[in-house]
Amino acid sequence: IKRRVHGGRSKSYQHNTMFRRKSNSSPKADKKKIKYTGHMGSLSPQMTDALEQFKVELNEAGLLRPEHSDPYLLRFLRARKFDLPKTKKMFIECQNWRVEFGVEDLVKNFVFEEKVLVKEHYPQYYHKTDKIGRPIYIERLGALDFKKLIKITTEERILQHYVVEYEKLVNIKFPACSGRVGRLIDQSFTIVDLKGVSMSMFSKQVFQFVKAASRIGQDYYPEMLGQMFIINAPMLFSGVWTMVKPLLDEKTRNKITILGSSYKEKLLEHVAAENLPVMFGGSCECPGGCQNSDLGPWSDGGPTGEIAMVSAVAEAEPGSASEHEAAPSDPSHSVAEELDEVALHEAS
């Protein structure tokens, strides 16, 4: 029996969802203020209060489960700029979707037998980590042959595969990467290669598929993209980007950098050569191909799962160092304004 959950309006924050701060400190003192990012280890008092209130309200509604860790809940709060009513609505919609899509059953029972064949016509894979420990996701969109793809599998099964991979990212890859570097890792570094892409590839069917896949990522697995580089972008990509851009929220768009064929130097600023496949300017040549190796902290015998994540979260106490750098803050800004500025700073 599928049970939908419903939530009421937030009583404590509905009148003031932006949590504005007042300050009469001097300009000199303001320079010492910290701009908080909303990640573990970088929470302002207002953000901490919002997180605690969020947990209270979820618990009162019977929605808080043991697997809903602080990092997990913070992803929803950041996605809605710590606006508690909007965050709660997003969270409830996500939990409803998980029931309707059958996420728990997919994680336990889904087998993507056609995975190797699918990769031939739509190469996408995780491969090692960037310089700050985030898992690298690579997608060669220019190699997509959608007509051949749907002869091998169905759109539904591809989306189911996406969801299972998201679950592995959250429950296996992030904890393993966190355990490796000794601090919380909860976002990925993405490379999308457009070499060989053409306008003819983007039919209405492909566009609808991209829209459905984008919605799953944004609505149900929010704030998991740390940075994206779109490389080998041809001149015609501006037309494609015009269609795709509205599918993405502003914060996601700010994390995307679009480059042409001169991308190698920029990628190597973020990824060590030994972790970057040769075809992208690195030195990694995995036996059998990087796209089939699945190499990373999650597969080389290091700590994985809950133990690794718990250890990393314990390190990420408020005020401690993390990969999410703090910057000077204007104390008169709201939490939403601070997060907008941080997103622009990270994009640059």
mmCIF file of C-alpha atoms in Angstrom:
data_model
loop_
_atom_site.group_PDB
_atom_site.id
_atom_site.type_symbol
_atom_site.label_atom_id
_atom_site.label_comp_id
_atom_site.label_asym_id
_atom_site.label_seq_id
_atom_site.Cartn_x
_atom_site.Cartn_y
_atom_site.Cartn_z
ATOM 1 C CA ILE A 1 0.000 0.000 0.000
ATOM 2 C CA LYS A 2 1.443 3.336 -1.016
ATOM 3 C CA ARG A 3 1.114 5.984 1.622
ATOM 4 C CA ARG A 4 1.415 9.662 0.756
ATOM 5 C CA VAL A 5 2.628 12.022 3.411
ATOM 6 C CA HIS A 6 1.398 15.530 3.952
ATOM 7 C CA GLY A 7 2.798 18.410 5.903
ATOM 8 C CA GLY A 8 1.386 21.619 7.223
ATOM 9 C CA ARG A 9 2.881 25.052 7.166
ATOM 10 C CA SER A 10 5.830 25.778 9.421
ATOM 11 C CA LYS A 11 4.599 27.606 12.527
ATOM 12 C CA SER A 12 7.924 28.895 13.747
ATOM 13 C CA TYR A 13 9.340 30.245 10.512
ATOM 14 C CA GLN A 14 6.436 31.000 8.184
ATOM 15 C CA HIS A 15 6.516 34.667 9.153
ATOM 16 C CA ASN A 16 10.249 35.061 8.687
ATOM 17 C CA THR A 17 11.804 32.536 6.325
ATOM 18 C CA MET A 18 14.831 34.547 5.377
ATOM 19 C CA PHE A 19 16.225 34.763 8.920
ATOM 20 C CA ARG A 20 17.613 38.309 8.552
ATOM 21 C CA ARG A 21 20.320 39.364 10.928
ATOM 22 C CA LYS A 22 20.783 42.792 12.437
ATOM 23 C CA SER A 23 24.143 44.230 13.343
ATOM 24 C CA ASN A 24 25.544 47.533 14.502
ATOM 25 C CA SER A 25 29.142 46.389 14.228
ATOM 26 C CA SER A 26 31.727 48.589 12.587
ATOM 27 C CA PRO A 27 32.971 48.043 8.987
ATOM 28 C CA LYS A 28 36.313 46.918 10.424
ATOM 29 C CA ALA A 29 34.617 44.258 12.540
ATOM 30 C CA ASP A 30 32.487 43.148 9.589
ATOM 31 C CA LYS A 31 35.594 41.992 7.737
ATOM 32 C CA LYS A 32 36.045 39.301 10.358
ATOM 33 C CA LYS A 33 32.571 37.904 9.789
ATOM 34 C CA ILE A 34 32.280 34.546 8.060
ATOM 35 C CA LYS A 35 30.168 33.841 5.011
ATOM 36 C CA TYR A 36 28.605 30.471 5.750
ATOM 37 C CA THR A 37 27.923 28.035 2.903
ATOM 38 C CA GLY A 38 25.239 25.911 4.551
ATOM 39 C CA HIS A 39 27.381 22.762 4.571
ATOM 40 C CA MET A 40 28.466 20.843 7.657
ATOM 41 C CA GLY A 41 31.290 22.795 9.233
ATOM 42 C CA SER A 42 30.030 26.056 7.737
ATOM 43 C CA LEU A 43 26.698 26.817 9.421
ATOM 44 C CA SER A 44 25.703 30.170 10.865
ATOM 45 C CA PRO A 45 23.672 30.253 14.099
ATOM 46 C CA GLN A 46 20.572 30.966 11.998
ATOM 47 C CA MET A 47 21.293 27.994 9.733
ATOM 48 C CA THR A 48 21.863 25.750 12.741
ATOM 49 C CA ASP A 49 18.552 26.891 14.261
ATOM 50 C CA ALA A 50 16.784 26.206 10.955
ATOM 51 C CA LEU A 51 18.250 22.705 10.774
ATOM 52 C CA GLU A 52 17.158 21.906 14.326
ATOM 53 C CA GLN A 53 13.672 23.301 13.731
ATOM 54 C CA PHE A 54 13.419 21.324 10.493
ATOM 55 C CA LYS A 55 14.205 18.107 12.367
ATOM 56 C CA VAL A 56 11.662 18.954 15.073
ATOM 57 C CA GLU A 57 8.899 19.545 12.519
ATOM 58 C CA LEU A 58 9.739 16.398 10.541
ATOM 59 C CA ASN A 59 9.763 14.366 13.742
ATOM 60 C CA GLU A 60 6.408 15.792 14.834
ATOM 61 C CA ALA A 61 4.980 14.856 11.430
ATOM 62 C CA GLY A 62 6.397 11.336 11.689
ATOM 63 C CA LEU A 63 8.688 11.885 8.711
ATOM 64 C CA LEU A 64 12.136 11.842 10.331
ATOM 65 C CA ARG A 65 13.968 8.554 9.835
ATOM 66 C CA PRO A 66 17.373 7.344 11.125
ATOM 67 C CA GLU A 67 18.923 7.667 7.649
ATOM 68 C CA HIS A 68 17.971 11.348 7.461
ATOM 69 C CA SER A 69 21.344 12.643 8.630
ATOM 70 C CA ASP A 70 22.185 16.318 9.058
ATOM 71 C CA PRO A 71 24.126 16.437 5.741
ATOM 72 C CA TYR A 72 21.116 14.883 3.994
ATOM 73 C CA LEU A 73 18.669 17.398 5.452
ATOM 74 C CA LEU A 74 21.008 20.301 4.735
ATOM 75 C CA ARG A 75 20.912 19.497 1.031
ATOM 76 C CA PHE A 76 17.186 20.282 1.007
ATOM 77 C CA LEU A 77 17.653 23.392 3.138
ATOM 78 C CA ARG A 78 20.356 24.765 0.818
ATOM 79 C CA ALA A 79 18.250 23.970 -2.252
ATOM 80 C CA ARG A 80 15.483 26.191 -0.856
ATOM 81 C CA LYS A 81 17.831 28.782 0.665
ATOM 82 C CA PHE A 82 16.827 27.800 4.207
ATOM 83 C CA ASP A 83 13.229 28.853 3.597
ATOM 84 C CA LEU A 84 11.702 26.314 5.976
ATOM 85 C CA PRO A 85 8.152 26.005 4.534
ATOM 86 C CA LYS A 86 9.551 25.570 1.008
ATOM 87 C CA THR A 87 12.166 23.104 2.260
ATOM 88 C CA LYS A 88 9.549 21.043 4.055
ATOM 89 C CA LYS A 89 7.362 20.979 0.923
ATOM 90 C CA MET A 90 10.318 19.826 -1.193
ATOM 91 C CA PHE A 91 11.261 17.155 1.321
ATOM 92 C CA ILE A 92 7.717 15.752 1.528
ATOM 93 C CA GLU A 93 7.401 15.676 -2.264
ATOM 94 C CA CYS A 94 10.690 13.796 -2.399
ATOM 95 C CA GLN A 95 9.538 11.189 0.120
ATOM 96 C CA ASN A 96 6.289 10.719 -1.805
ATOM 97 C CA TRP A 97 8.221 10.273 -5.044
ATOM 98 C CA ARG A 98 10.507 7.687 -3.437
ATOM 99 C CA VAL A 99 7.444 5.602 -2.559
ATOM 100 C CA GLU A 100 5.796 6.028 -5.960
ATOM 101 C CA PHE A 101 9.003 5.333 -7.935
ATOM 102 C CA GLY A 102 9.822 2.346 -5.744
ATOM 103 C CA VAL A 103 13.319 3.504 -4.843
ATOM 104 C CA GLU A 104 13.886 1.072 -1.981
ATOM 105 C CA ASP A 105 12.868 -1.897 -4.122
ATOM 106 C CA LEU A 106 15.062 -0.734 -7.025
ATOM 107 C CA VAL A 107 18.106 -0.484 -4.765
ATOM 108 C CA LYS A 108 17.572 -4.054 -3.596
ATOM 109 C CA ASN A 109 16.452 -5.743 -6.801
ATOM 110 C CA PHE A 110 17.202 -3.702 -9.935
ATOM 111 C CA VAL A 111 19.749 -5.305 -12.267
ATOM 112 C CA PHE A 112 20.844 -3.351 -15.339
ATOM 113 C CA GLU A 113 21.927 -6.301 -17.484
ATOM 114 C CA GLU A 114 22.307 -4.086 -20.563
ATOM 115 C CA LYS A 115 24.737 -1.705 -18.845
ATOM 116 C CA VAL A 116 27.784 -2.541 -21.005
ATOM 117 C CA LEU A 117 25.814 -2.178 -24.254
ATOM 118 C CA VAL A 118 24.211 1.057 -23.046
ATOM 119 C CA LYS A 119 27.653 2.540 -22.357
ATOM 120 C CA GLU A 120 28.593 1.962 -25.994
ATOM 121 C CA HIS A 121 25.853 4.321 -27.132
ATOM 122 C CA TYR A 122 25.738 6.578 -24.051
ATOM 123 C CA PRO A 123 29.075 6.539 -22.173
ATOM 124 C CA GLN A 124 28.671 7.701 -18.564
ATOM 125 C CA TYR A 125 30.630 6.625 -15.515
ATOM 126 C CA TYR A 126 32.311 7.569 -12.226
ATOM 127 C CA HIS A 127 36.095 7.610 -12.198
ATOM 128 C CA LYS A 128 38.354 8.475 -9.253
ATOM 129 C CA THR A 129 38.253 11.907 -7.521
ATOM 130 C CA ASP A 130 39.193 15.554 -8.057
ATOM 131 C CA LYS A 131 41.824 17.401 -6.022
ATOM 132 C CA ILE A 132 39.521 18.007 -3.046
ATOM 133 C CA GLY A 133 38.234 14.444 -2.944
ATOM 134 C CA ARG A 134 34.926 14.681 -4.808
ATOM 135 C CA PRO A 135 33.946 11.728 -7.056
ATOM 136 C CA ILE A 136 34.294 12.532 -10.749
ATOM 137 C CA TYR A 137 31.319 11.805 -12.979
ATOM 138 C CA ILE A 138 31.982 11.725 -16.729
ATOM 139 C CA GLU A 139 29.311 11.804 -19.417
ATOM 140 C CA ARG A 140 30.183 11.761 -23.124
ATOM 141 C CA LEU A 141 26.983 13.296 -24.402
ATOM 142 C CA GLY A 142 28.472 13.767 -27.875
ATOM 143 C CA ALA A 143 28.647 9.962 -28.223
ATOM 144 C CA LEU A 144 24.932 9.529 -27.490
ATOM 145 C CA ASP A 145 23.012 7.546 -30.116
ATOM 146 C CA PHE A 146 19.482 7.636 -28.755
ATOM 147 C CA LYS A 147 17.932 5.605 -31.577
ATOM 148 C CA LYS A 148 20.281 2.697 -30.940
ATOM 149 C CA LEU A 149 19.946 3.184 -27.198
ATOM 150 C CA ILE A 150 16.197 2.613 -27.089
ATOM 151 C CA LYS A 151 16.623 -0.564 -29.135
ATOM 152 C CA ILE A 152 18.743 -1.956 -26.293
ATOM 153 C CA THR A 153 16.720 -0.683 -23.339
ATOM 154 C CA THR A 154 13.851 1.649 -22.463
ATOM 155 C CA GLU A 155 13.725 5.207 -21.162
ATOM 156 C CA GLU A 156 12.098 3.904 -17.989
ATOM 157 C CA ARG A 157 14.955 1.496 -17.304
ATOM 158 C CA ILE A 158 17.563 4.194 -17.960
ATOM 159 C CA LEU A 159 15.852 6.458 -15.413
ATOM 160 C CA GLN A 160 15.677 3.571 -12.955
ATOM 161 C CA HIS A 161 19.401 3.018 -13.494
ATOM 162 C CA TYR A 162 19.984 6.737 -12.846
ATOM 163 C CA VAL A 163 18.156 6.503 -9.531
ATOM 164 C CA VAL A 164 20.090 3.420 -8.418
ATOM 165 C CA GLU A 165 23.359 5.199 -9.302
ATOM 166 C CA TYR A 166 22.242 8.263 -7.303
ATOM 167 C CA GLU A 167 21.579 5.990 -4.336
ATOM 168 C CA LYS A 168 25.037 4.425 -4.693
ATOM 169 C CA LEU A 169 26.548 7.902 -4.863
ATOM 170 C CA VAL A 170 24.834 8.943 -1.619
ATOM 171 C CA ASN A 171 25.288 5.718 0.324
ATOM 172 C CA ILE A 172 28.578 4.330 -1.015
ATOM 173 C CA LYS A 173 30.670 6.805 -3.008
ATOM 174 C CA PHE A 174 30.259 9.911 -0.839
ATOM 175 C CA PRO A 175 30.974 8.024 2.419
ATOM 176 C CA ALA A 176 34.021 6.331 0.868
ATOM 177 C CA CYS A 177 35.385 9.654 -0.435
ATOM 178 C CA SER A 178 34.700 11.264 2.949
ATOM 179 C CA GLY A 179 36.556 8.493 4.741
ATOM 180 C CA ARG A 180 39.509 8.860 2.394
ATOM 181 C CA VAL A 181 40.069 12.588 2.940
ATOM 182 C CA GLY A 182 38.839 12.721 6.559
ATOM 183 C CA ARG A 183 36.133 15.327 5.972
ATOM 184 C CA LEU A 184 32.608 15.354 4.596
ATOM 185 C CA ILE A 185 32.296 14.982 0.826
ATOM 186 C CA ASP A 186 28.718 15.366 -0.374
ATOM 187 C CA GLN A 187 29.059 16.749 -3.897
ATOM 188 C CA SER A 188 30.525 15.543 -7.191
ATOM 189 C CA PHE A 189 32.725 16.976 -9.942
ATOM 190 C CA THR A 190 31.163 16.481 -13.379
ATOM 191 C CA ILE A 191 32.648 16.495 -16.877
ATOM 192 C CA VAL A 192 30.250 16.527 -19.842
ATOM 193 C CA ASP A 193 31.993 15.972 -23.181
ATOM 194 C CA LEU A 194 30.171 17.325 -26.239
ATOM 195 C CA LYS A 195 32.695 16.142 -28.833
ATOM 196 C CA GLY A 196 30.707 14.901 -31.828
ATOM 197 C CA VAL A 197 27.420 16.461 -30.741
ATOM 198 C CA SER A 198 25.018 17.706 -33.418
ATOM 199 C CA MET A 199 21.647 19.434 -33.404
ATOM 200 C CA SER A 200 20.061 16.382 -35.029
ATOM 201 C CA MET A 201 20.716 14.451 -31.801
ATOM 202 C CA PHE A 202 18.337 16.644 -29.819
ATOM 203 C CA SER A 203 14.938 15.442 -30.963
ATOM 204 C CA LYS A 204 11.761 16.067 -28.985
ATOM 205 C CA GLN A 205 12.098 12.590 -27.475
ATOM 206 C CA VAL A 206 15.673 13.266 -26.339
ATOM 207 C CA PHE A 207 14.661 16.646 -24.928
ATOM 208 C CA GLN A 208 11.854 15.065 -22.892
ATOM 209 C CA PHE A 209 14.240 12.407 -21.596
ATOM 210 C CA VAL A 210 16.799 15.045 -20.548
ATOM 211 C CA LYS A 211 13.996 16.987 -18.851
ATOM 212 C CA ALA A 212 12.874 13.917 -16.883
ATOM 213 C CA ALA A 213 16.443 13.062 -15.844
ATOM 214 C CA SER A 214 17.149 16.669 -14.824
ATOM 215 C CA ARG A 215 14.027 16.792 -12.690
ATOM 216 C CA ILE A 216 15.045 13.680 -10.756
ATOM 217 C CA GLY A 217 18.431 15.211 -9.981
ATOM 218 C CA GLN A 218 17.181 18.651 -9.009
ATOM 219 C CA ASP A 219 14.022 17.752 -7.108
ATOM 220 C CA TYR A 220 14.928 14.492 -5.409
ATOM 221 C CA TYR A 221 18.735 14.526 -5.116
ATOM 222 C CA PRO A 222 19.367 18.259 -4.628
ATOM 223 C CA GLU A 223 22.693 19.969 -4.012
ATOM 224 C CA MET A 224 24.838 17.022 -5.117
ATOM 225 C CA LEU A 225 26.571 18.863 -7.960
ATOM 226 C CA GLY A 226 29.686 20.655 -6.806
ATOM 227 C CA GLN A 227 31.016 21.756 -10.168
ATOM 228 C CA MET A 228 30.427 20.921 -13.835
ATOM 229 C CA PHE A 229 32.636 21.476 -16.858
ATOM 230 C CA ILE A 230 31.016 21.157 -20.277
ATOM 231 C CA ILE A 231 33.897 20.627 -22.709
ATOM 232 C CA ASN A 232 34.302 20.532 -26.502
ATOM 233 C CA ALA A 233 31.235 22.763 -26.785
ATOM 234 C CA PRO A 234 30.709 23.592 -30.498
ATOM 235 C CA MET A 235 29.372 26.893 -31.756
ATOM 236 C CA LEU A 236 25.921 25.369 -32.217
ATOM 237 C CA PHE A 237 25.757 24.512 -28.522
ATOM 238 C CA SER A 238 24.443 27.976 -27.742
ATOM 239 C CA GLY A 239 21.151 26.908 -29.326
ATOM 240 C CA VAL A 240 21.022 23.685 -27.315
ATOM 241 C CA TRP A 241 21.951 25.530 -24.117
ATOM 242 C CA THR A 242 19.039 27.892 -24.721
ATOM 243 C CA MET A 243 16.700 24.878 -24.543
ATOM 244 C CA VAL A 244 18.406 23.142 -21.610
ATOM 245 C CA LYS A 245 19.087 26.212 -19.434
ATOM 246 C CA PRO A 246 15.444 26.736 -18.359
ATOM 247 C CA LEU A 247 15.405 23.163 -17.019
ATOM 248 C CA LEU A 248 18.052 24.071 -14.441
ATOM 249 C CA ASP A 249 17.660 26.255 -11.386
ATOM 250 C CA GLU A 250 19.843 29.343 -11.087
ATOM 251 C CA LYS A 251 22.146 27.876 -8.467
ATOM 252 C CA THR A 252 22.867 24.858 -10.678
ATOM 253 C CA ARG A 253 23.529 27.088 -13.699
ATOM 254 C CA ASN A 254 26.075 29.053 -11.665
ATOM 255 C CA LYS A 255 28.080 25.859 -11.101
ATOM 256 C CA ILE A 256 28.461 25.157 -14.825
ATOM 257 C CA THR A 257 31.463 26.263 -16.900
ATOM 258 C CA ILE A 258 31.260 25.884 -20.677
ATOM 259 C CA LEU A 259 34.535 25.414 -22.585
ATOM 260 C CA GLY A 260 35.507 24.690 -26.173
ATOM 261 C CA SER A 261 38.384 22.445 -27.214
ATOM 262 C CA SER A 262 40.954 24.317 -25.069
ATOM 263 C CA TYR A 263 39.844 22.809 -21.778
ATOM 264 C CA LYS A 264 42.743 20.601 -20.610
ATOM 265 C CA GLU A 265 44.583 23.225 -18.568
ATOM 266 C CA LYS A 266 41.373 24.190 -16.774
ATOM 267 C CA LEU A 267 40.472 20.580 -15.954
ATOM 268 C CA LEU A 268 43.967 19.897 -14.625
ATOM 269 C CA GLU A 269 43.541 22.795 -12.191
ATOM 270 C CA HIS A 270 40.850 20.691 -10.505
ATOM 271 C CA VAL A 271 41.845 17.091 -11.277
ATOM 272 C CA ALA A 272 45.285 15.488 -10.863
ATOM 273 C CA ALA A 273 46.635 14.108 -14.153
ATOM 274 C CA GLU A 274 46.768 10.558 -12.784
ATOM 275 C CA ASN A 275 43.030 10.717 -12.028
ATOM 276 C CA LEU A 276 41.984 12.156 -15.398
ATOM 277 C CA PRO A 277 41.571 9.820 -18.393
ATOM 278 C CA VAL A 278 44.083 10.312 -21.218
ATOM 279 C CA MET A 279 41.310 11.268 -23.640
ATOM 280 C CA PHE A 280 40.665 14.386 -21.521
ATOM 281 C CA GLY A 281 44.295 15.432 -21.137
ATOM 282 C CA GLY A 282 45.264 13.332 -18.111
ATOM 283 C CA SER A 283 47.550 10.331 -17.789
ATOM 284 C CA CYS A 284 45.135 7.639 -16.550
ATOM 285 C CA GLU A 285 44.828 4.565 -18.759
ATOM 286 C CA CYS A 286 42.827 1.952 -16.880
ATOM 287 C CA PRO A 287 43.090 -1.637 -18.154
ATOM 288 C CA GLY A 288 39.900 -2.285 -20.083
ATOM 289 C CA GLY A 289 39.143 1.428 -20.307
ATOM 290 C CA CYS A 290 38.456 4.058 -17.658
ATOM 291 C CA GLN A 291 34.719 3.955 -18.358
ATOM 292 C CA ASN A 292 34.594 0.308 -17.250
ATOM 293 C CA SER A 293 37.001 0.441 -14.296
ATOM 294 C CA ASP A 294 34.809 2.077 -11.610
ATOM 295 C CA LEU A 295 38.021 3.046 -9.797
ATOM 296 C CA GLY A 296 37.816 5.282 -6.727
ATOM 297 C CA PRO A 297 37.843 5.204 -2.909
ATOM 298 C CA TRP A 298 34.592 3.228 -3.099
ATOM 299 C CA SER A 299 36.252 0.271 -4.860
ATOM 300 C CA ASP A 300 39.850 0.049 -3.593
ATOM 301 C CA GLY A 301 39.340 -1.452 -0.146
ATOM 302 C CA GLY A 302 39.142 1.772 1.875
ATOM 303 C CA PRO A 303 36.453 2.592 4.462
ATOM 304 C CA THR A 304 32.962 2.832 2.981
ATOM 305 C CA GLY A 305 29.355 3.216 4.053
ATOM 306 C CA GLU A 306 28.013 4.555 7.330
ATOM 307 C CA ILE A 307 31.238 4.175 9.338
ATOM 308 C CA ALA A 308 33.204 6.348 6.908
ATOM 309 C CA MET A 309 30.464 8.981 6.746
ATOM 310 C CA VAL A 310 29.973 9.139 10.515
ATOM 311 C CA SER A 311 33.710 9.631 10.981
ATOM 312 C CA ALA A 312 33.834 12.402 8.381
ATOM 313 C CA VAL A 313 30.749 14.169 9.743
ATOM 314 C CA ALA A 314 32.283 14.130 13.223
ATOM 315 C CA GLU A 315 35.218 16.056 11.771
ATOM 316 C CA ALA A 316 32.936 18.664 10.208
ATOM 317 C CA GLU A 317 31.916 20.544 13.338
ATOM 318 C CA PRO A 318 30.776 24.159 12.926
ATOM 319 C CA GLY A 319 33.778 26.371 12.278
ATOM 320 C CA SER A 320 36.095 23.554 11.223
ATOM 321 C CA ALA A 321 37.877 23.520 7.895
ATOM 322 C CA SER A 322 36.231 21.826 4.950
ATOM 323 C CA GLU A 323 36.306 21.912 1.172
ATOM 324 C CA HIS A 324 33.583 24.570 1.337
ATOM 325 C CA GLU A 325 35.656 27.671 1.948
ATOM 326 C CA ALA A 326 34.320 30.476 4.124
ATOM 327 C CA ALA A 327 34.574 34.110 3.056
ATOM 328 C CA PRO A 328 33.955 37.551 4.618
ATOM 329 C CA SER A 329 30.260 38.151 5.196
ATOM 330 C CA ASP A 330 27.937 41.137 5.363
ATOM 331 C CA PRO A 331 26.023 40.617 8.646
ATOM 332 C CA SER A 332 22.992 42.484 7.311
ATOM 333 C CA HIS A 333 22.413 39.839 4.627
ATOM 334 C CA SER A 334 19.794 37.126 4.820
ATOM 335 C CA VAL A 335 20.736 33.454 4.600
ATOM 336 C CA ALA A 336 19.304 33.378 1.067
ATOM 337 C CA GLU A 337 21.454 36.345 -0.008
ATOM 338 C CA GLU A 338 24.570 34.773 1.468
ATOM 339 C CA LEU A 339 23.971 31.515 -0.387
ATOM 340 C CA ASP A 340 23.449 33.396 -3.674
ATOM 341 C CA GLU A 341 26.776 35.167 -3.212
ATOM 342 C CA VAL A 342 28.559 31.925 -2.296
ATOM 343 C CA ALA A 343 27.163 30.236 -5.436
ATOM 344 C CA LEU A 344 28.490 33.053 -7.622
ATOM 345 C CA HIS A 345 31.849 32.935 -5.831
ATOM 346 C CA GLU A 346 32.176 29.164 -6.344
ATOM 347 C CA ALA A 347 31.187 29.478 -10.013
ATOM 348 C CA SER A 348 33.984 31.968 -10.641
#
